[in-house]
Tab-separated table of N, CA, C and O in Angstrom:
chain	number	residue	atom	x	y	z
Z	1436	MET	N	26.094	-19.918	-25.230
Z	1436	MET	CA	26.286	-21.157	-24.848
Z	1436	MET	C	26.216	-21.129	-23.234
Z	1436	MET	O	26.550	-20.140	-22.590
Z	1437	GLU	N	25.603	-22.308	-22.614
Z	1437	GLU	CA	25.294	-22.029	-21.151
Z	1437	GLU	C	26.496	-22.205	-20.618
Z	1437	GLU	O	27.493	-23.210	-20.508
Z	1438	THR	N	26.947	-21.760	-19.489
Z	1438	THR	CA	28.230	-21.750	-18.755
Z	1438	THR	C	27.966	-22.649	-17.430
Z	1438	THR	O	26.813	-22.364	-16.663
Z	1439	VAL	N	28.908	-23.392	-16.960
Z	1439	VAL	CA	28.746	-24.103	-15.814
Z	1439	VAL	C	28.948	-23.144	-14.561
Z	1439	VAL	O	28.016	-23.211	-13.475
Z	1440	ASP	N	29.675	-22.081	-14.728
Z	1440	ASP	CA	29.741	-21.378	-13.448
Z	1440	ASP	C	29.411	-19.936	-14.357
Z	1440	ASP	O	30.406	-19.146	-14.817
Z	1441	PRO	N	28.210	-19.264	-13.959
Z	1441	PRO	CA	28.101	-18.014	-14.894
Z	1441	PRO	C	28.866	-16.896	-14.464
Z	1441	PRO	O	28.866	-15.809	-15.014
Z	1442	ASP	N	29.273	-16.743	-13.178
Z	1442	ASP	CA	30.081	-15.815	-12.583
Z	1442	ASP	C	31.671	-15.632	-13.208
Z	1442	ASP	O	32.408	-14.797	-13.008
Z	1443	ASP	N	32.046	-16.978	-13.797
Z	1443	ASP	CA	33.487	-17.163	-14.225
Z	1443	ASP	C	33.565	-16.918	-15.587
Z	1443	ASP	O	33.314	-17.998	-16.251
Z	1444	LEU	N	33.842	-15.692	-16.189
Z	1444	LEU	CA	33.652	-15.188	-17.527
Z	1444	LEU	C	35.408	-15.172	-18.132
Z	1444	LEU	O	35.510	-14.935	-19.276
Z	1445	THR	N	36.524	-15.735	-17.554
Z	1445	THR	CA	37.569	-15.691	-18.281
Z	1445	THR	C	37.665	-16.555	-19.314
Z	1445	THR	O	36.831	-17.521	-19.228
Z	1446	ALA	N	38.774	-16.535	-20.013
Z	1446	ALA	CA	39.067	-17.270	-21.188
Z	1446	ALA	C	39.190	-18.655	-20.668
Z	1446	ALA	O	38.602	-19.658	-21.588
Z	1447	ARG	N	39.900	-18.602	-19.675
Z	1447	ARG	CA	40.230	-20.243	-19.052
Z	1447	ARG	C	38.875	-21.025	-18.766
Z	1447	ARG	O	38.682	-22.000	-18.987
Z	1448	ALA	N	38.086	-20.375	-18.147
Z	1448	ALA	CA	36.511	-20.874	-17.763
Z	1448	ALA	C	35.826	-21.056	-18.856
Z	1448	ALA	O	35.189	-22.193	-18.819
Z	1449	ARG	N	35.888	-20.465	-19.901
Z	1449	ARG	CA	35.146	-20.682	-21.202
Z	1449	ARG	C	35.798	-21.502	-21.992
Z	1449	ARG	O	34.748	-22.445	-22.459
Z	1450	ILE	N	37.081	-21.861	-21.805
Z	1450	ILE	CA	37.341	-23.158	-22.276
Z	1450	ILE	C	37.157	-24.413	-21.703
Z	1450	ILE	O	36.521	-25.214	-22.396
Z	1451	ARG	N	37.340	-24.256	-20.368
Z	1451	ARG	CA	36.893	-25.335	-19.353
Z	1451	ARG	C	35.585	-25.608	-19.743
Z	1451	ARG	O	35.045	-26.982	-20.063
Z	1452	ASP	N	34.512	-24.728	-19.982
Z	1452	ASP	CA	33.085	-25.000	-19.752
Z	1452	ASP	C	32.569	-25.597	-21.478
Z	1452	ASP	O	31.893	-26.323	-21.506
Z	1453	ALA	N	33.225	-25.053	-22.476
Z	1453	ALA	CA	33.381	-25.547	-23.875
Z	1453	ALA	C	33.719	-26.859	-23.741
Z	1453	ALA	O	33.170	-27.814	-24.481
Z	1454	ALA	N	34.856	-27.310	-23.088
Z	1454	ALA	CA	35.400	-28.629	-23.133
Z	1454	ALA	C	34.423	-29.709	-22.437
Z	1454	ALA	O	34.255	-30.821	-22.960
Z	1455	LEU	N	33.876	-29.302	-21.463
Z	1455	LEU	CA	32.809	-30.064	-20.493
Z	1455	LEU	C	31.664	-30.377	-21.670
Z	1455	LEU	O	31.054	-31.481	-21.461
Z	1456	HIS	N	31.028	-29.315	-22.003
Z	1456	HIS	CA	30.082	-29.754	-23.323
Z	1456	HIS	C	30.560	-30.885	-24.252
Z	1456	HIS	O	29.805	-31.398	-24.722
Z	1457	GLU	N	31.609	-30.316	-25.146
Z	1457	GLU	CA	32.245	-31.359	-26.061
Z	1457	GLU	C	32.314	-32.526	-25.843
Z	1457	GLU	O	32.128	-33.514	-26.419
Z	1458	PHE	N	32.937	-33.044	-24.575
Z	1458	PHE	CA	33.317	-34.165	-23.925
Z	1458	PHE	C	31.974	-34.680	-23.469
Z	1458	PHE	O	31.768	-35.904	-23.885
Z	1459	GLY	N	30.871	-33.905	-23.039
Z	1459	GLY	CA	30.094	-34.707	-22.696
Z	1459	GLY	C	29.152	-35.163	-23.969
Z	1459	GLY	O	28.236	-36.078	-24.117
Z	1460	GLU	N	28.890	-34.432	-24.881
Z	1460	GLU	CA	28.004	-34.609	-26.465
Z	1460	GLU	C	29.120	-35.635	-27.192
Z	1460	GLU	O	28.405	-36.404	-28.078
Z	1461	ARG	N	30.519	-35.308	-27.476
Z	1461	ARG	CA	30.933	-36.089	-28.360
Z	1461	ARG	C	32.154	-37.290	-27.819
Z	1461	ARG	O	32.494	-37.993	-28.450
Z	1462	GLY	N	32.200	-37.161	-26.151
Z	1462	GLY	CA	33.107	-38.203	-25.651
Z	1462	GLY	C	34.597	-37.757	-25.856
Z	1462	GLY	O	34.798	-36.761	-26.813
Z	1463	TYR	N	35.495	-38.190	-25.276
Z	1463	TYR	CA	36.970	-37.502	-25.323
Z	1463	TYR	C	37.636	-37.814	-26.525
Z	1463	TYR	O	38.233	-36.829	-27.040
Z	1464	ASP	N	37.384	-39.150	-27.121
Z	1464	ASP	CA	38.001	-39.135	-28.502
Z	1464	ASP	C	37.388	-38.433	-29.756
Z	1464	ASP	O	38.259	-37.981	-30.916
Z	1465	GLY	N	35.949	-38.022	-29.438
Z	1465	GLY	CA	35.352	-37.360	-30.653
Z	1465	GLY	C	35.387	-35.864	-30.544
Z	1465	GLY	O	35.296	-35.224	-31.428
Z	1466	ALA	N	35.746	-35.278	-29.307
Z	1466	ALA	CA	35.892	-33.754	-29.135
Z	1466	ALA	C	37.487	-33.505	-29.450
Z	1466	ALA	O	38.541	-34.167	-29.366
Z	1467	THR	N	37.533	-32.192	-30.241
Z	1467	THR	CA	38.815	-32.010	-30.848
Z	1467	THR	C	39.063	-30.780	-29.987
Z	1467	THR	O	38.341	-29.843	-29.640
Z	1468	ILE	N	40.361	-30.400	-30.174
Z	1468	ILE	CA	41.123	-28.974	-29.826
Z	1468	ILE	C	40.373	-27.747	-30.606
Z	1468	ILE	O	39.731	-26.793	-29.967
Z	1469	ARG	N	40.088	-27.852	-31.835
Z	1469	ARG	CA	39.455	-26.952	-32.638
Z	1469	ARG	C	38.124	-26.642	-32.505
Z	1469	ARG	O	37.651	-25.878	-32.111
Z	1470	GLY	N	37.337	-27.841	-32.231
Z	1470	GLY	CA	36.169	-27.695	-31.875
Z	1470	GLY	C	35.827	-27.157	-30.468
Z	1470	GLY	O	35.000	-26.372	-30.246
Z	1471	ILE	N	36.344	-27.591	-29.659
Z	1471	ILE	CA	36.690	-27.086	-28.359
Z	1471	ILE	C	36.742	-25.476	-28.142
Z	1471	ILE	O	36.143	-24.536	-27.558
Z	1472	ALA	N	38.120	-25.078	-29.069
Z	1472	ALA	CA	38.240	-23.928	-29.052
Z	1472	ALA	C	36.979	-22.835	-29.494
Z	1472	ALA	O	36.553	-21.550	-29.313
Z	1473	ALA	N	36.736	-23.464	-30.687
Z	1473	ALA	CA	35.545	-22.564	-31.522
Z	1473	ALA	C	34.355	-22.547	-30.878
Z	1473	ALA	O	33.592	-21.216	-30.569
Z	1474	ARG	N	33.612	-23.460	-29.883
Z	1474	ARG	CA	32.710	-23.280	-29.212
Z	1474	ARG	C	33.044	-22.314	-27.659
Z	1474	ARG	O	32.164	-21.679	-27.412
Z	1475	ALA	N	34.317	-22.026	-27.426
Z	1475	ALA	CA	34.667	-21.181	-26.308
Z	1475	ALA	C	34.925	-19.749	-26.888
Z	1475	ALA	O	34.880	-19.021	-26.208
Z	1476	GLY	N	35.044	-19.676	-28.358
Z	1476	GLY	CA	35.233	-18.245	-28.823
Z	1476	GLY	C	36.415	-17.940	-28.854
Z	1476	GLY	O	36.855	-16.471	-29.052
Z	1477	VAL	N	37.572	-18.686	-28.730
Z	1477	VAL	CA	38.865	-18.422	-28.730
Z	1477	VAL	C	39.814	-19.184	-29.536
Z	1477	VAL	O	39.052	-20.273	-30.190
Z	1478	SER	N	40.779	-19.230	-30.164
Z	1478	SER	CA	41.646	-19.991	-30.869
Z	1478	SER	C	42.497	-21.022	-30.405
Z	1478	SER	O	42.447	-21.163	-29.140
Z	1479	SER	N	42.661	-22.057	-31.089
Z	1479	SER	CA	43.215	-23.026	-30.563
Z	1479	SER	C	44.671	-23.067	-29.718
Z	1479	SER	O	45.098	-23.726	-28.814
Z	1480	GLY	N	45.224	-21.915	-30.593
Z	1480	GLY	CA	46.763	-21.409	-29.669
Z	1480	GLY	C	46.391	-20.847	-28.218
Z	1480	GLY	O	47.115	-21.274	-27.452
Z	1481	LEU	N	45.307	-20.309	-28.271
Z	1481	LEU	CA	44.780	-20.012	-26.543
Z	1481	LEU	C	44.555	-20.849	-25.813
Z	1481	LEU	O	45.052	-21.061	-24.871
Z	1482	LEU	N	43.992	-21.788	-26.359
Z	1482	LEU	CA	43.371	-23.023	-25.396
Z	1482	LEU	C	44.793	-23.679	-25.049
Z	1482	LEU	O	44.853	-24.634	-24.171
Z	1483	ARG	N	45.669	-24.086	-26.333
Z	1483	ARG	CA	47.040	-24.863	-25.837
Z	1483	ARG	C	47.618	-23.879	-24.717
Z	1483	ARG	O	48.421	-24.460	-23.884
Z	1484	HIS	N	47.805	-22.464	-24.686
Z	1484	HIS	CA	48.640	-21.530	-24.279
Z	1484	HIS	C	47.971	-21.941	-22.626
Z	1484	HIS	O	48.739	-22.009	-21.500
Z	1485	HIS	N	46.839	-22.105	-22.134
Z	1485	HIS	CA	46.060	-22.261	-20.738
Z	1485	HIS	C	46.234	-23.811	-20.305
Z	1485	HIS	O	46.452	-23.880	-19.119
Z	1486	PHE	N	46.050	-24.542	-21.489
Z	1486	PHE	CA	45.919	-26.098	-21.044
Z	1486	PHE	C	47.353	-27.049	-21.257
Z	1486	PHE	O	47.066	-28.132	-21.176
Z	1487	GLY	N	47.588	-26.655	-22.466
Z	1487	GLY	CA	48.845	-27.505	-22.998
Z	1487	GLY	C	48.400	-28.707	-24.060
Z	1487	GLY	O	48.770	-28.372	-25.207
Z	1488	SER	N	47.526	-29.367	-23.457
Z	1488	SER	CA	46.953	-30.373	-24.367
Z	1488	SER	C	45.643	-30.723	-24.210
Z	1488	SER	O	45.265	-30.354	-22.806
Z	1489	LYS	N	44.869	-31.789	-24.665
Z	1489	LYS	CA	43.744	-32.015	-24.403
Z	1489	LYS	C	43.609	-32.998	-23.378
Z	1489	LYS	O	42.570	-32.572	-22.404
Z	1490	GLN	N	44.843	-33.847	-23.221
Z	1490	GLN	CA	44.846	-34.650	-21.936
Z	1490	GLN	C	44.804	-33.500	-20.659
Z	1490	GLN	O	44.029	-33.788	-19.683
Z	1491	GLU	N	45.435	-32.531	-20.656
Z	1491	GLU	CA	45.801	-31.649	-19.391
Z	1491	GLU	C	44.422	-30.915	-19.402
Z	1491	GLU	O	43.700	-30.537	-18.249
Z	1492	LEU	N	43.548	-30.433	-20.585
Z	1492	LEU	CA	42.438	-30.041	-20.297
Z	1492	LEU	C	41.475	-30.810	-19.832
Z	1492	LEU	O	40.473	-30.414	-18.835
Z	1493	ARG	N	41.362	-31.980	-19.977
Z	1493	ARG	CA	40.374	-33.006	-19.365
Z	1493	ARG	C	40.773	-33.174	-18.110
Z	1493	ARG	O	39.748	-33.291	-17.411
Z	1494	GLU	N	42.003	-33.018	-17.862
Z	1494	GLU	CA	42.349	-33.379	-16.134
Z	1494	GLU	C	41.891	-32.284	-15.572
Z	1494	GLU	O	41.114	-32.431	-14.287
Z	1495	ALA	N	42.058	-30.643	-16.073
Z	1495	ALA	CA	41.447	-29.736	-15.369
Z	1495	ALA	C	39.901	-29.847	-15.410
Z	1495	ALA	O	39.435	-29.357	-14.281
Z	1496	CYS	N	39.125	-30.073	-16.116
Z	1496	CYS	CA	37.443	-30.423	-16.275
Z	1496	CYS	C	37.239	-31.397	-15.123
Z	1496	CYS	O	36.604	-31.267	-14.329
Z	1497	ASP	N	37.947	-32.917	-15.109
Z	1497	ASP	CA	37.929	-33.724	-13.913
Z	1497	ASP	C	38.067	-32.703	-12.424
Z	1497	ASP	O	37.287	-33.221	-11.711
Z	1498	GLU	N	39.283	-32.243	-12.366
Z	1498	GLU	CA	39.160	-31.459	-11.105
Z	1498	GLU	C	38.329	-30.441	-10.784
Z	1498	GLU	O	37.916	-30.417	-9.521
Z	1499	TYR	N	37.952	-30.044	-11.757
Z	1499	TYR	CA	36.751	-28.993	-11.495
Z	1499	TYR	C	35.437	-29.484	-11.262
Z	1499	TYR	O	34.902	-29.065	-10.330
Z	1500	LEU	N	35.155	-30.497	-11.939
Z	1500	LEU	CA	33.730	-31.219	-11.419
Z	1500	LEU	C	34.097	-31.873	-9.974
Z	1500	LEU	O	33.226	-31.968	-9.311
Z	1501	LEU	N	35.301	-32.408	-9.641
Z	1501	LEU	CA	35.301	-32.962	-8.324
Z	1501	LEU	C	35.111	-32.075	-7.504
Z	1501	LEU	O	34.517	-32.453	-5.962
Z	1502	SER	N	35.715	-30.691	-7.905
Z	1502	SER	CA	35.728	-29.646	-6.955
Z	1502	SER	C	33.998	-29.126	-6.407
Z	1502	SER	O	33.648	-28.791	-5.388
Z	1503	LEU	N	33.308	-29.562	-7.519
Z	1503	LEU	CA	31.908	-29.010	-7.233
Z	1503	LEU	C	31.097	-29.941	-6.265
Z	1503	LEU	O	30.067	-29.828	-5.547
Z	1504	ILE	N	31.397	-31.685	-6.758
Z	1504	ILE	CA	30.894	-32.366	-5.864
Z	1504	ILE	C	31.211	-32.341	-4.445
Z	1504	ILE	O	30.345	-32.649	-3.671
Z	1505	HIS	N	32.589	-31.940	-4.222
Z	1505	HIS	CA	32.913	-31.988	-2.846
Z	1505	HIS	C	32.813	-30.658	-1.886
Z	1505	HIS	O	33.316	-30.444	-1.030
Z	1506	ILE	N	31.620	-29.953	-2.371
Z	1506	ILE	CA	31.467	-28.540	-1.954
Z	1506	ILE	C	30.685	-28.804	-0.491
Z	1506	ILE	O	29.881	-30.017	-0.223
């Protein structure tokens, strides 16, 4: 999987990057916690540990993308 930020290899970043790909390919409604976790190579429990819910993960992705735009 290609990462958005190749210098950031933390589990949290891998989950975020996987979510960006899944949301982009499947849309928010089509993306699943399990699918995102599988793409990131982590458990769904670890995803929930870092982000709590799919909505909170989406908000983190939105914030990350906005930070890239405002460089």
